[in-house]
């Protein structure tokens, strides 16, 4: 999640792609499918919000803050996808030299659902910065478990996120506080000077930035076994044995 979309774009995309995940597709039911089929109009935004909340098992605490449920379809889908990825990683140990995994941050290592719902699924960069500064986002539990399991077995863990370089120190502090292992490397999107391994410089698309950075990681001698992300743009461009798509019907980033 890099911070340049509106709630309309996010929710329209959510209606379009549902919650498509690797290892199978999970589609959120749209409202009044028969009417939509006849008129070809987009799904109703208000209903899409309700569909997304239902997918996450939304509940509100005493302070009026939204949370997702550990028994929700989102949690079950995430557990299934990460479990499949872990089995693949386990099978690769001993066969792959210098194994590594690459983890996106939003909404892969951390879940932003509660904050998103609190803001009616709209994006405000100032509020996002405040959330990062305050450590508002919570660890994605299956991904946290996978990262520690991998690190304990000598697998290098890398973070690769669309958050910008100025958000790096606090982001890493939050991830450490949540229990993630110290990474072998962490990459944040450059805002001032681009590294030499990104010929697109400061104008990289998400795919160029992320695939180029994975190529750089592999150039150091690591072999990326798993590349986990919640957007297809996190995964495209190769340089990983297995791309792993986590569910995220809240927004879409090309």
Coordinates of N, CA and C in Angstrom, one line a residue:
X1 N 0.8 -1.2 0.0 CA 0.0 0.0 0.0 C 0.9 1.2 0.0
X2 N 0.8 2.0 -1.0 CA 1.8 3.1 -1.2 C 1.1 4.5 -0.9
X3 N -0.2 4.6 -1.0 CA -0.8 5.9 -0.6 C -1.3 6.8 -1.6
X4 N -1.7 6.3 -2.8 CA -2.1 7.2 -3.8 C -3.4 6.8 -4.5
X5 N -4.3 6.2 -3.7 CA -5.6 5.8 -4.2 C -6.7 6.5 -3.4
X6 N -7.8 6.6 -3.9 CA -9.0 7.1 -3.2 C -9.9 6.0 -2.8
X7 N -10.8 6.3 -1.9 CA -11.7 5.2 -1.5 C -12.6 4.7 -2.6
X8 N -12.9 5.6 -3.6 CA -13.7 5.1 -4.7 C -12.9 4.1 -5.6
X9 N -11.7 4.4 -5.9 CA -10.9 3.5 -6.6 C -10.7 2.2 -5.9
X10 N -10.4 2.3 -4.6 CA -10.2 1.1 -3.8 C -11.4 0.2 -3.8
X11 N -12.6 0.8 -3.5 CA -13.8 0.0 -3.4 C -14.3 -0.5 -4.8
X12 N -14.1 0.2 -5.8 CA -14.5 -0.3 -7.1 C -13.6 -1.4 -7.5
X13 N -12.3 -1.3 -7.2 CA -11.4 -2.4 -7.5 C -11.8 -3.7 -6.6
X14 N -12.1 -3.4 -5.4 CA -12.5 -4.5 -4.5 C -13.7 -5.3 -5.1
X15 N -14.7 -4.5 -5.7 CA -15.8 -5.1 -6.3 C -15.4 -5.9 -7.5
X16 N -14.4 -5.4 -8.2 CA -14.0 -6.1 -9.5 C -13.2 -7.4 -9.2
X17 N -12.3 -7.3 -8.2 CA -11.4 -8.5 -8.1 C -11.8 -9.4 -6.9
X18 N -12.8 -8.9 -6.1 CA -13.1 -9.7 -4.9 C -12.0 -10.0 -4.1
X19 N -11.8 -11.2 -3.6 CA -10.7 -11.6 -2.8 C -9.9 -12.8 -3.5
X20 N -9.4 -12.5 -4.7 CA -8.7 -13.6 -5.4 C -7.4 -13.9 -4.7
X21 N -7.1 -15.1 -4.4 CA -5.9 -15.5 -3.7 C -5.3 -16.7 -4.5
X22 N -3.9 -16.9 -4.2 CA -3.2 -18.0 -4.8 C -3.8 -19.3 -4.1
X23 N -3.7 -20.4 -4.7 CA -4.2 -21.7 -4.2 C -5.7 -21.7 -4.2
X24 N -6.3 -20.9 -5.1 CA -7.8 -20.9 -5.2 C -8.3 -19.5 -5.1
X25 N -9.5 -19.4 -5.6 CA -10.1 -18.0 -5.6 C -11.3 -18.0 -4.6
X26 N -11.4 -16.9 -3.9 CA -12.5 -16.6 -3.0 C -13.2 -15.4 -3.5
X27 N -14.4 -15.4 -3.9 CA -15.1 -14.3 -4.4 C -16.2 -13.8 -3.4
X28 N -16.2 -12.5 -3.2 CA -17.2 -11.9 -2.3 C -18.5 -11.8 -3.1
X29 N -19.6 -12.1 -2.5 CA -20.9 -12.0 -3.2 C -21.2 -10.5 -3.4
X30 N -21.6 -10.1 -4.7 CA -22.0 -8.7 -4.9 C -23.5 -8.6 -4.5
X31 N -23.9 -7.3 -4.5 CA -25.3 -7.1 -4.2 C -26.1 -7.1 -5.4
X32 N -27.3 -7.7 -5.3 CA -28.3 -7.8 -6.4 C -27.6 -8.2 -7.7
X33 N -27.1 -9.4 -7.8 CA -26.3 -9.9 -8.9 C -27.2 -9.8 -10.2
X34 N -28.5 -10.1 -10.1 CA -29.3 -10.2 -11.2 C -29.5 -8.8 -11.9
X35 N -29.6 -7.7 -11.0 CA -29.7 -6.4 -11.5 C -28.4 -6.0 -12.2
X36 N -27.3 -6.3 -11.5 CA -26.0 -5.9 -12.1 C -25.8 -6.6 -13.4
X37 N -26.2 -7.8 -13.5 CA -26.0 -8.6 -14.8 C -26.8 -7.9 -15.9
X38 N -28.0 -7.4 -15.6 CA -28.9 -6.8 -16.6 C -28.4 -5.5 -17.1
X39 N -27.9 -4.7 -16.1 CA -27.6 -3.3 -16.4 C -26.1 -3.1 -16.6
X40 N -25.3 -4.0 -16.2 CA -23.8 -3.9 -16.3 C -23.3 -2.8 -15.5
X41 N -24.1 -2.3 -14.5 CA -23.6 -1.2 -13.6 C -22.6 -1.9 -12.6
X42 N -21.7 -1.1 -12.1 CA -20.8 -1.6 -11.0 C -21.6 -2.0 -9.8
X43 N -21.0 -2.8 -8.9 CA -21.6 -3.1 -7.7 C -21.8 -1.9 -6.8
X44 N -22.8 -1.8 -6.0 CA -23.1 -0.7 -5.2 C -22.0 -0.6 -4.1
X45 N -21.4 0.6 -4.0 CA -20.3 0.8 -3.1 C -20.7 0.6 -1.7
X46 N -21.8 1.0 -1.3 CA -22.3 0.7 0.1 C -22.3 -0.8 0.4
X47 N -22.8 -1.6 -0.6 CA -22.9 -3.0 -0.3 C -21.5 -3.6 -0.4
X48 N -20.6 -3.1 -1.2 CA -19.3 -3.6 -1.3 C -18.6 -3.5 0.1
X49 N -18.8 -2.3 0.7 CA -18.2 -2.1 2.1 C -18.7 -3.2 3.0
X50 N -20.0 -3.4 3.0 CA -20.6 -4.5 3.9 C -20.0 -5.8 3.5
X51 N -19.8 -6.1 2.3 CA -19.3 -7.4 1.9 C -17.8 -7.6 2.4
X52 N -17.1 -6.5 2.3 CA -15.7 -6.5 2.8 C -15.7 -6.7 4.3
X53 N -16.5 -6.0 5.0 CA -16.6 -6.1 6.5 C -17.0 -7.6 6.9
X54 N -17.9 -8.1 6.1 CA -18.3 -9.5 6.4 C -17.2 -10.5 6.2
X55 N -16.4 -10.2 5.1 CA -15.3 -11.1 4.8 C -14.3 -11.1 5.9
X56 N -14.1 -9.9 6.5 CA -13.1 -9.8 7.6 C -13.7 -10.1 9.0
X57 N -15.0 -10.4 9.1 CA -15.6 -10.7 10.4 C -15.6 -9.5 11.2
X58 N -15.9 -8.3 10.7 CA -15.7 -7.0 11.4 C -16.5 -7.0 12.7
X59 N -15.8 -6.5 13.7 CA -16.4 -6.2 15.0 C -15.9 -4.9 15.5
X60 N -16.6 -4.2 16.4 CA -16.2 -2.9 16.9 C -16.0 -3.0 18.4
X61 N -14.9 -2.5 18.9 CA -14.6 -2.5 20.3 C -15.3 -1.4 21.1
X62 N -15.1 -1.3 22.4 CA -15.8 -0.4 23.2 C -15.4 1.1 22.9
X63 N -14.3 1.2 22.3 CA -13.8 2.6 21.8 C -14.3 2.9 20.5
X64 N -15.1 2.0 19.8 CA -15.6 2.3 18.5 C -14.7 2.0 17.4
X65 N -13.6 1.3 17.7 CA -12.6 0.9 16.6 C -12.9 -0.4 16.0
X66 N -12.7 -0.5 14.7 CA -13.0 -1.8 14.0 C -11.8 -2.7 14.1
X67 N -12.1 -4.0 14.0 CA -11.1 -5.1 14.0 C -11.6 -6.2 13.2
X68 N -10.7 -7.1 12.7 CA -11.0 -8.3 12.0 C -11.0 -9.4 13.0
X69 N -11.8 -10.5 12.6 CA -11.9 -11.6 13.5 C -11.0 -12.8 13.1
X70 N -10.4 -13.4 14.1 CA -9.5 -14.6 13.8 C -10.3 -15.8 13.2
X71 N -11.6 -15.7 13.3 CA -12.4 -16.8 12.7 C -13.1 -16.4 11.4
X72 N -12.7 -15.3 10.8 CA -13.3 -14.8 9.6 C -12.8 -15.6 8.4
X73 N -13.5 -15.4 7.3 CA -13.1 -16.0 6.0 C -11.7 -15.5 5.6
X74 N -11.4 -14.2 5.9 CA -10.1 -13.6 5.6 C -9.0 -14.4 6.4
X75 N -9.2 -14.6 7.7 CA -8.3 -15.4 8.5 C -8.1 -16.8 8.0
X76 N -9.2 -17.4 7.6 CA -9.1 -18.8 7.1 C -8.4 -18.9 5.8
X77 N -8.7 -17.9 4.9 CA -8.0 -17.9 3.6 C -6.5 -17.7 3.7
X78 N -6.2 -16.7 4.6 CA -4.8 -16.4 4.8 C -4.1 -17.6 5.4
X79 N -4.6 -18.2 6.4 CA -4.0 -19.4 7.0 C -3.8 -20.5 6.0
X80 N -4.7 -20.7 5.1 CA -4.6 -21.8 4.1 C -3.5 -21.4 3.1
X81 N -3.4 -20.2 2.6 CA -2.4 -19.8 1.6 C -1.0 -19.9 2.3
X82 N -0.9 -19.4 3.5 CA 0.4 -19.3 4.1 C 0.9 -20.8 4.5
X83 N -0.1 -21.6 4.9 CA 0.3 -23.0 5.2 C 0.8 -23.7 4.0
X84 N 0.2 -23.5 2.8 CA 0.7 -24.1 1.6 C 2.1 -23.6 1.2
X85 N 2.3 -22.3 1.4 CA 3.6 -21.7 1.2 C 4.7 -22.3 2.1
X86 N 4.3 -22.5 3.4 CA 5.3 -23.0 4.3 C 5.7 -24.4 3.9
X87 N 4.7 -25.2 3.5 CA 5.0 -26.6 3.0 C 6.0 -26.6 1.8
X88 N 5.8 -25.6 0.9 CA 6.7 -25.5 -0.2 C 8.1 -25.1 0.3
X89 N 8.2 -24.2 1.2 CA 9.5 -23.8 1.7 C 10.1 -24.9 2.4
X90 N 9.4 -25.7 3.2 CA 10.0 -26.8 3.9 C 10.5 -27.8 3.0
X91 N 9.8 -28.1 1.9 CA 10.3 -29.0 0.9 C 11.6 -28.5 0.2
X92 N 11.7 -27.2 0.2 CA 12.9 -26.6 -0.6 C 14.2 -26.6 0.3
X93 N 14.0 -26.7 1.6 CA 15.2 -26.6 2.5 C 16.1 -27.8 2.2
X94 N 17.3 -27.6 2.1 CA 18.3 -28.7 1.8 C 18.5 -28.8 0.3
X95 N 17.5 -28.3 -0.5 CA 17.7 -28.4 -2.0 C 18.0 -27.1 -2.6
X96 N 17.7 -26.0 -1.9 CA 18.0 -24.7 -2.4 C 19.1 -24.0 -1.6
X97 N 20.1 -23.6 -2.3 CA 21.3 -22.9 -1.6 C 20.9 -21.5 -1.3
X98 N 21.2 -21.1 0.0 CA 21.0 -19.7 0.4 C 19.5 -19.3 0.3
X99 N 18.6 -20.1 0.8 CA 17.1 -19.8 0.6 C 16.7 -18.5 1.3
X100 N 15.8 -17.8 0.7 CA 15.3 -16.5 1.3 C 13.8 -16.4 1.0
X101 N 13.1 -15.6 1.8 CA 11.7 -15.2 1.5 C 11.6 -13.7 1.5
X102 N 10.8 -13.2 0.7 CA 10.5 -11.8 0.6 C 9.1 -11.5 1.0
X103 N 8.9 -10.5 2.0 CA 7.6 -10.2 2.5 C 7.3 -8.7 2.2
X104 N 6.1 -8.5 1.6 CA 5.6 -7.1 1.6 C 5.1 -6.8 3.0
X105 N 4.9 -5.5 3.2 CA 4.4 -5.1 4.6 C 2.9 -4.9 4.6
X106 N 2.3 -3.9 4.0 CA 0.9 -3.7 4.0 C 0.3 -4.5 2.8
X107 N -0.7 -5.2 2.9 CA -1.3 -6.0 3.9 C -0.9 -7.4 3.8
X108 N 0.4 -7.6 4.1 CA 1.0 -8.9 4.1 C 1.6 -9.2 5.4
X109 N 2.6 -8.5 5.8 CA 3.2 -8.7 7.2 C 2.3 -8.0 8.2
X110 N 1.7 -6.9 7.9 CA 0.8 -6.3 8.8 C -0.6 -6.2 8.1
X111 N -1.6 -6.2 9.0 CA -3.0 -6.0 8.5 C -3.5 -4.7 8.8
X112 N -3.9 -3.9 7.8 CA -4.4 -2.6 8.1 C -5.9 -2.5 8.2
X113 N -6.6 -3.6 8.2 CA -8.1 -3.6 8.1 C -8.8 -2.7 9.1
X114 N -8.4 -2.8 10.4 CA -9.1 -2.0 11.3 C -9.0 -0.5 11.0
X115 N -7.8 -0.1 10.7 CA -7.6 1.3 10.3 C -8.4 1.7 9.1
X116 N -8.4 0.8 8.1 CA -9.1 1.1 6.9 C -10.6 1.3 7.2
X117 N -11.2 0.3 7.9 CA -12.6 0.4 8.3 C -12.9 1.7 9.1
X118 N -12.0 2.0 10.0 CA -12.2 3.2 10.8 C -12.3 4.5 9.9
X119 N -11.6 4.4 8.8 CA -11.6 5.6 7.9 C -12.5 5.4 6.7
X120 N -13.5 4.5 6.8 CA -14.5 4.2 5.8 C -13.8 3.8 4.5
X121 N -12.7 3.1 4.6 CA -11.9 2.6 3.4 C -11.4 3.7 2.5
X122 N -11.2 4.9 3.1 CA -10.6 6.0 2.3 C -9.2 6.1 2.7
X123 N -8.3 6.7 1.9 CA -6.9 6.8 2.2 C -6.5 8.3 2.4
X124 N -5.8 8.5 3.5 CA -5.3 9.8 3.8 C -3.8 9.6 4.2
X125 N -2.9 10.2 3.4 CA -1.5 9.9 3.7 C -1.0 10.5 5.1
X126 N -1.7 11.5 5.6 CA -1.3 12.1 6.9 C -1.8 11.1 8.0
X127 N -3.0 10.5 7.8 CA -3.5 9.6 8.8 C -2.7 8.3 8.7
X128 N -2.2 7.9 7.5 CA -1.4 6.7 7.4 C -0.1 6.9 8.1
X129 N 0.5 8.1 8.0 CA 1.8 8.3 8.6 C 1.6 8.3 10.2
X130 N 0.5 8.8 10.6 CA 0.2 8.8 12.1 C 0.1 7.3 12.5
X131 N -0.6 6.5 11.7 CA -0.8 5.1 12.1 C 0.6 4.4 12.2
X132 N 1.5 4.7 11.2 CA 2.8 4.1 11.3 C 3.6 4.6 12.5
X133 N 3.5 5.9 12.7 CA 4.2 6.4 13.9 C 3.7 5.9 15.2
X134 N 2.4 5.6 15.3 CA 1.8 5.1 16.5 C 1.8 3.6 16.6
X135 N 2.3 2.9 15.6 CA 2.3 1.4 15.6 C 0.9 0.9 15.6
X136 N 0.0 1.5 14.8 CA -1.4 1.1 14.9 C -1.7 -0.3 14.2
X137 N -1.0 -0.6 13.1 CA -1.3 -1.8 12.4 C -0.8 -3.0 13.2
X138 N -1.5 -4.1 12.9 CA -1.2 -5.3 13.7 C -0.5 -6.4 12.8
X139 N 0.2 -7.3 13.4 CA 0.9 -8.3 12.6 C -0.1 -9.3 12.0
X140 N 0.2 -9.7 10.8 CA -0.6 -10.7 10.2 C -0.1 -12.1 10.7
X141 N -0.8 -12.7 11.6 CA -0.3 -13.8 12.5 C 0.3 -14.9 11.7
X142 N -0.3 -15.4 10.6 CA 0.3 -16.6 9.9 C 1.6 -16.2 9.3
X143 N 1.7 -14.9 8.8 CA 2.9 -14.5 8.1 C 4.0 -14.3 9.2
X144 N 3.6 -13.8 10.4 CA 4.6 -13.7 11.5 C 5.1 -15.0 11.8
X145 N 4.3 -16.0 12.0 CA 4.7 -17.4 12.3 C 5.6 -17.9 11.2
X146 N 5.3 -17.7 10.0 CA 6.1 -18.2 8.9 C 7.5 -17.6 8.9
X147 N 7.5 -16.3 9.1 CA 8.8 -15.5 9.1 C 9.7 -16.1 10.2
X148 N 9.2 -16.3 11.4 CA 10.0 -16.8 12.5 C 10.4 -18.3 12.3
X149 N 9.5 -19.1 11.7 CA 9.8 -20.5 11.4 C 11.0 -20.5 10.4
X150 N 10.9 -19.7 9.4 CA 11.9 -19.6 8.4 C 13.3 -19.2 8.9
X151 N 13.3 -18.1 9.7 CA 14.5 -17.5 10.2 C 15.2 -18.5 11.2
X152 N 14.4 -19.3 11.9 CA 15.0 -20.3 12.8 C 15.7 -21.4 12.1
X153 N 15.4 -21.6 10.8 CA 15.9 -22.6 10.0 C 17.0 -22.1 9.0
X154 N 17.4 -20.9 9.2 CA 18.5 -20.3 8.4 C 18.1 -19.7 7.1
X155 N 16.8 -19.5 6.9 CA 16.3 -18.8 5.8 C 16.3 -17.3 6.0
X156 N 16.9 -16.6 5.0 CA 17.0 -15.1 5.1 C 15.6 -14.5 4.8
X157 N 15.3 -13.5 5.7 CA 14.0 -12.9 5.6 C 14.2 -11.4 5.1
X158 N 13.5 -11.0 4.0 CA 13.6 -9.7 3.5 C 12.3 -9.0 3.5
X159 N 12.2 -7.7 3.8 CA 11.0 -6.9 3.6 C 11.2 -6.1 2.4
X160 N 10.1 -6.0 1.6 CA 10.1 -5.2 0.4 C 8.8 -4.6 0.3
X161 N 8.7 -3.3 0.5 CA 7.4 -2.6 0.6 C 7.4 -1.3 -0.2
X162 N 6.1 -0.9 -0.5 CA 5.9 0.3 -1.2 C 5.9 1.5 -0.3
X163 N 6.0 1.3 1.0 CA 6.2 2.5 1.9 C 7.5 3.2 1.5
X164 N 7.6 4.5 1.7 CA 8.7 5.2 1.2 C 9.9 5.2 2.2
X165 N 11.0 5.6 1.8 CA 12.3 5.5 2.6 C 12.2 6.2 3.9
X166 N 11.4 7.3 4.0 CA 11.3 8.1 5.2 C 10.5 7.3 6.3
X167 N 9.7 6.4 5.8 CA 8.9 5.6 6.7 C 9.6 4.3 7.2
X168 N 10.8 4.1 6.7 CA 11.5 2.9 7.0 C 11.9 2.7 8.5
X169 N 12.5 3.6 9.2 CA 12.9 3.3 10.6 C 11.7 3.0 11.5
X170 N 10.6 3.7 11.4 CA 9.5 3.4 12.3 C 8.8 2.1 11.9
X171 N 8.8 1.9 10.6 CA 8.2 0.6 10.1 C 9.0 -0.6 10.6
X172 N 10.3 -0.5 10.6 CA 11.1 -1.6 11.1 C 11.0 -1.8 12.6
X173 N 10.8 -0.7 13.3 CA 10.6 -0.7 14.7 C 9.3 -1.4 15.0
X174 N 8.3 -1.1 14.3 CA 7.0 -1.7 14.5 C 7.0 -3.2 14.3
X175 N 7.6 -3.6 13.2 CA 7.7 -5.0 12.8 C 8.5 -5.8 13.9
X176 N 9.6 -5.2 14.4 CA 10.3 -5.8 15.5 C 9.5 -6.0 16.7
X177 N 8.7 -4.9 17.1 CA 7.9 -4.9 18.3 C 6.8 -6.0 18.1
X178 N 6.4 -6.3 16.9 CA 5.3 -7.3 16.7 C 5.9 -8.7 16.7
X179 N 7.2 -8.8 16.8 CA 7.9 -10.1 16.9 C 8.5 -10.7 15.6
X180 N 8.6 -9.9 14.5 CA 9.2 -10.3 13.3 C 10.7 -10.4 13.5
X181 N 11.4 -11.4 12.9 CA 12.8 -11.5 13.1 C 13.5 -10.4 12.4
X182 N 14.8 -10.1 12.9 CA 15.6 -9.1 12.2 C 15.8 -9.5 10.8
X183 N 15.5 -8.6 9.8 CA 15.6 -9.0 8.4 C 17.1 -9.0 7.9
X184 N 17.3 -9.8 6.9 CA 18.6 -9.7 6.2 C 18.7 -8.5 5.4
X185 N 17.6 -7.9 5.1 CA 17.5 -6.6 4.3 C 16.1 -6.1 4.3
X186 N 16.0 -4.8 4.2 CA 14.6 -4.2 4.1 C 14.7 -3.1 3.1
X187 N 13.7 -3.1 2.2 CA 13.8 -2.1 1.1 C 12.5 -1.3 1.1
X188 N 12.7 0.0 1.0 CA 11.6 1.0 1.0 C 11.7 1.8 -0.3
X189 N 10.6 2.2 -0.8 CA 10.7 2.9 -2.1 C 11.4 4.2 -2.0
X190 N 12.4 4.4 -2.9 CA 13.2 5.6 -2.8 C 12.4 6.9 -3.2
X191 N 12.7 8.0 -2.4 CA 12.1 9.2 -2.7 C 13.1 10.3 -3.1
X192 N 14.4 10.1 -2.8 CA 15.4 11.1 -3.1 C 16.4 10.6 -4.1
X193 N 17.1 9.5 -3.9 CA 18.0 9.0 -4.8 C 17.8 7.5 -5.0
X194 N 17.6 7.1 -6.2 CA 17.3 5.7 -6.5 C 18.6 4.9 -6.6
X195 N 18.6 3.6 -6.1 CA 19.8 2.8 -6.2 C 20.1 2.4 -7.7
X196 N 21.4 2.1 -7.9 CA 21.8 1.8 -9.3 C 21.1 0.6 -9.9
X197 N 20.6 -0.3 -9.0 CA 20.0 -1.5 -9.6 C 18.5 -1.3 -10.1
X198 N 18.1 0.0 -9.9 CA 16.8 0.4 -10.5 C 17.0 1.4 -11.6
X199 N 17.1 0.9 -12.8 CA 17.3 1.9 -13.9 C 16.2 2.8 -14.2
X200 N 15.0 2.4 -13.7 CA 13.8 3.3 -13.8 C 13.9 4.5 -12.8
X201 N 14.8 4.4 -11.9 CA 15.0 5.5 -11.0 C 13.9 5.8 -10.0
X202 N 13.5 7.0 -9.9 CA 12.4 7.4 -9.0 C 11.0 7.3 -9.7
X203 N 11.0 6.9 -10.9 CA 9.7 6.8 -11.7 C 9.3 5.3 -11.8
X204 N 9.9 4.4 -11.1 CA 9.5 3.0 -11.2 C 8.1 2.7 -10.9
X205 N 7.5 1.9 -11.7 CA 6.2 1.3 -11.3 C 6.4 0.4 -10.2
X206 N 5.3 -0.1 -9.6 CA 5.4 -1.0 -8.5 C 6.1 -2.3 -9.0
X207 N 5.7 -2.8 -10.1 CA 6.3 -4.0 -10.7 C 7.8 -3.8 -10.9
X208 N 8.2 -2.7 -11.5 CA 9.6 -2.5 -11.8 C 10.4 -2.4 -10.5
X209 N 9.9 -1.6 -9.6 CA 10.5 -1.5 -8.3 C 10.7 -2.8 -7.5
X210 N 9.6 -3.5 -7.5 CA 9.7 -4.8 -6.7 C 10.5 -5.9 -7.4
X211 N 10.2 -6.1 -8.7 CA 11.0 -7.1 -9.4 C 12.5 -6.8 -9.5
X212 N 12.8 -5.5 -9.7 CA 14.1 -5.1 -9.8 C 14.9 -5.2 -8.4
X213 N 14.2 -5.0 -7.3 CA 14.8 -5.2 -6.0 C 15.0 -6.7 -5.7
X214 N 14.0 -7.5 -6.2 CA 14.2 -9.0 -6.0 C 15.4 -9.5 -6.8
X215 N 15.6 -8.9 -8.0 CA 16.7 -9.3 -8.8 C 18.0 -8.9 -8.1
X216 N 18.0 -7.7 -7.4 CA 19.2 -7.3 -6.7 C 19.4 -8.2 -5.5
X217 N 18.4 -8.7 -4.8 CA 18.6 -9.6 -3.7 C 19.2 -10.9 -4.2
X218 N 18.7 -11.4 -5.3 CA 19.3 -12.6 -5.9 C 20.7 -12.4 -6.3
X219 N 21.0 -11.2 -6.8 CA 22.4 -10.9 -7.2 C 23.4 -11.0 -6.1
X220 N 22.9 -10.9 -4.8 CA 23.8 -11.1 -3.7 C 24.1 -12.5 -3.3
X221 N 23.4 -13.4 -4.0 CA 23.6 -14.9 -3.8 C 22.5 -15.6 -3.1
X222 N 21.4 -14.8 -2.7 CA 20.3 -15.4 -2.1 C 19.4 -16.0 -3.2
X223 N 18.6 -17.0 -2.8 CA 17.6 -17.6 -3.8 C 16.3 -17.4 -3.1
X224 N 15.4 -16.6 -3.8 CA 14.1 -16.3 -3.2 C 13.2 -17.5 -3.5
X225 N 12.8 -18.2 -2.4 CA 11.9 -19.3 -2.5 C 10.5 -18.9 -2.5
X226 N 10.1 -18.0 -1.6 CA 8.8 -17.5 -1.5 C 8.8 -15.9 -1.6
X227 N 7.8 -15.4 -2.3 CA 7.6 -14.0 -2.4 C 6.2 -13.7 -2.1
X228 N 5.9 -13.2 -0.9 CA 4.6 -13.0 -0.4 C 4.1 -11.5 -0.5
X229 N 2.9 -11.4 -1.1 CA 2.3 -10.1 -1.3 C 0.8 -10.1 -1.4
X230 N 0.1 -9.0 -1.1 CA -1.3 -9.0 -1.2 C -1.8 -8.4 -2.5
X231 N -0.9 -7.9 -3.4 CA -1.2 -7.3 -4.7 C -0.5 -8.1 -5.7
X232 N -1.1 -8.3 -6.9 CA -0.4 -9.0 -8.0 C 0.8 -8.2 -8.4
X233 N 0.8 -6.9 -8.2 CA 2.0 -6.1 -8.6 C 3.1 -6.4 -7.6
X234 N 2.9 -6.9 -6.5 CA 3.9 -7.4 -5.5 C 4.7 -8.6 -6.1
X235 N 4.0 -9.3 -7.0 CA 4.5 -10.7 -7.4 C 4.9 -10.7 -8.8
X236 N 4.5 -9.9 -9.7 CA 4.9 -9.9 -11.1 C 6.3 -9.6 -11.3
X237 N 6.9 -10.1 -12.4 CA 8.2 -9.8 -12.7 C 9.3 -10.8 -12.4
X238 N 8.8 -12.0 -11.8 CA 9.7 -13.1 -11.5 C 10.7 -12.9 -10.4
X239 N 11.8 -13.6 -10.4 CA 12.8 -13.6 -9.3 C 12.2 -14.1 -8.0
X240 N 11.5 -15.2 -8.1 CA 11.1 -16.0 -6.9 C 10.6 -17.3 -7.4
X241 N 10.9 -18.3 -6.7 CA 10.4 -19.7 -7.1 C 8.9 -19.8 -7.0
X242 N 8.4 -19.2 -6.0 CA 6.9 -19.3 -5.8 C 6.4 -17.9 -5.3
X243 N 5.6 -17.3 -6.2 CA 4.8 -16.1 -5.7 C 3.6 -16.5 -4.9
X244 N 3.3 -15.8 -3.8 CA 2.2 -16.2 -3.0 C 1.3 -15.0 -2.8
X245 N 0.1 -15.1 -3.3 CA -0.9 -14.0 -3.2 C -1.8 -14.2 -2.0
X246 N -1.7 -13.2 -1.1 CA -2.6 -13.2 0.1 C -3.9 -12.4 -0.2
X247 N -4.9 -12.7 0.5 CA -6.2 -12.0 0.2 C -6.2 -10.6 0.7
X248 N -6.8 -9.7 -0.2 CA -7.0 -8.3 0.2 C -8.0 -7.7 -0.7
X249 N -9.3 -7.7 -0.3 CA -10.3 -7.1 -1.1 C -10.5 -5.6 -0.8
X250 N -9.6 -4.9 -0.1 CA -9.8 -3.5 0.3 C -9.4 -2.5 -0.7
X251 N -8.3 -2.8 -1.4 CA -7.8 -1.9 -2.4 C -7.0 -2.7 -3.5
X252 N -6.7 -2.0 -4.6 CA -6.0 -2.6 -5.7 C -4.9 -1.6 -6.1
X253 N -3.7 -2.1 -6.3 CA -2.6 -1.3 -6.7 C -2.0 -1.9 -8.0
X254 N -2.0 -1.2 -9.1 CA -1.4 -1.7 -10.3 C 0.2 -1.8 -10.2

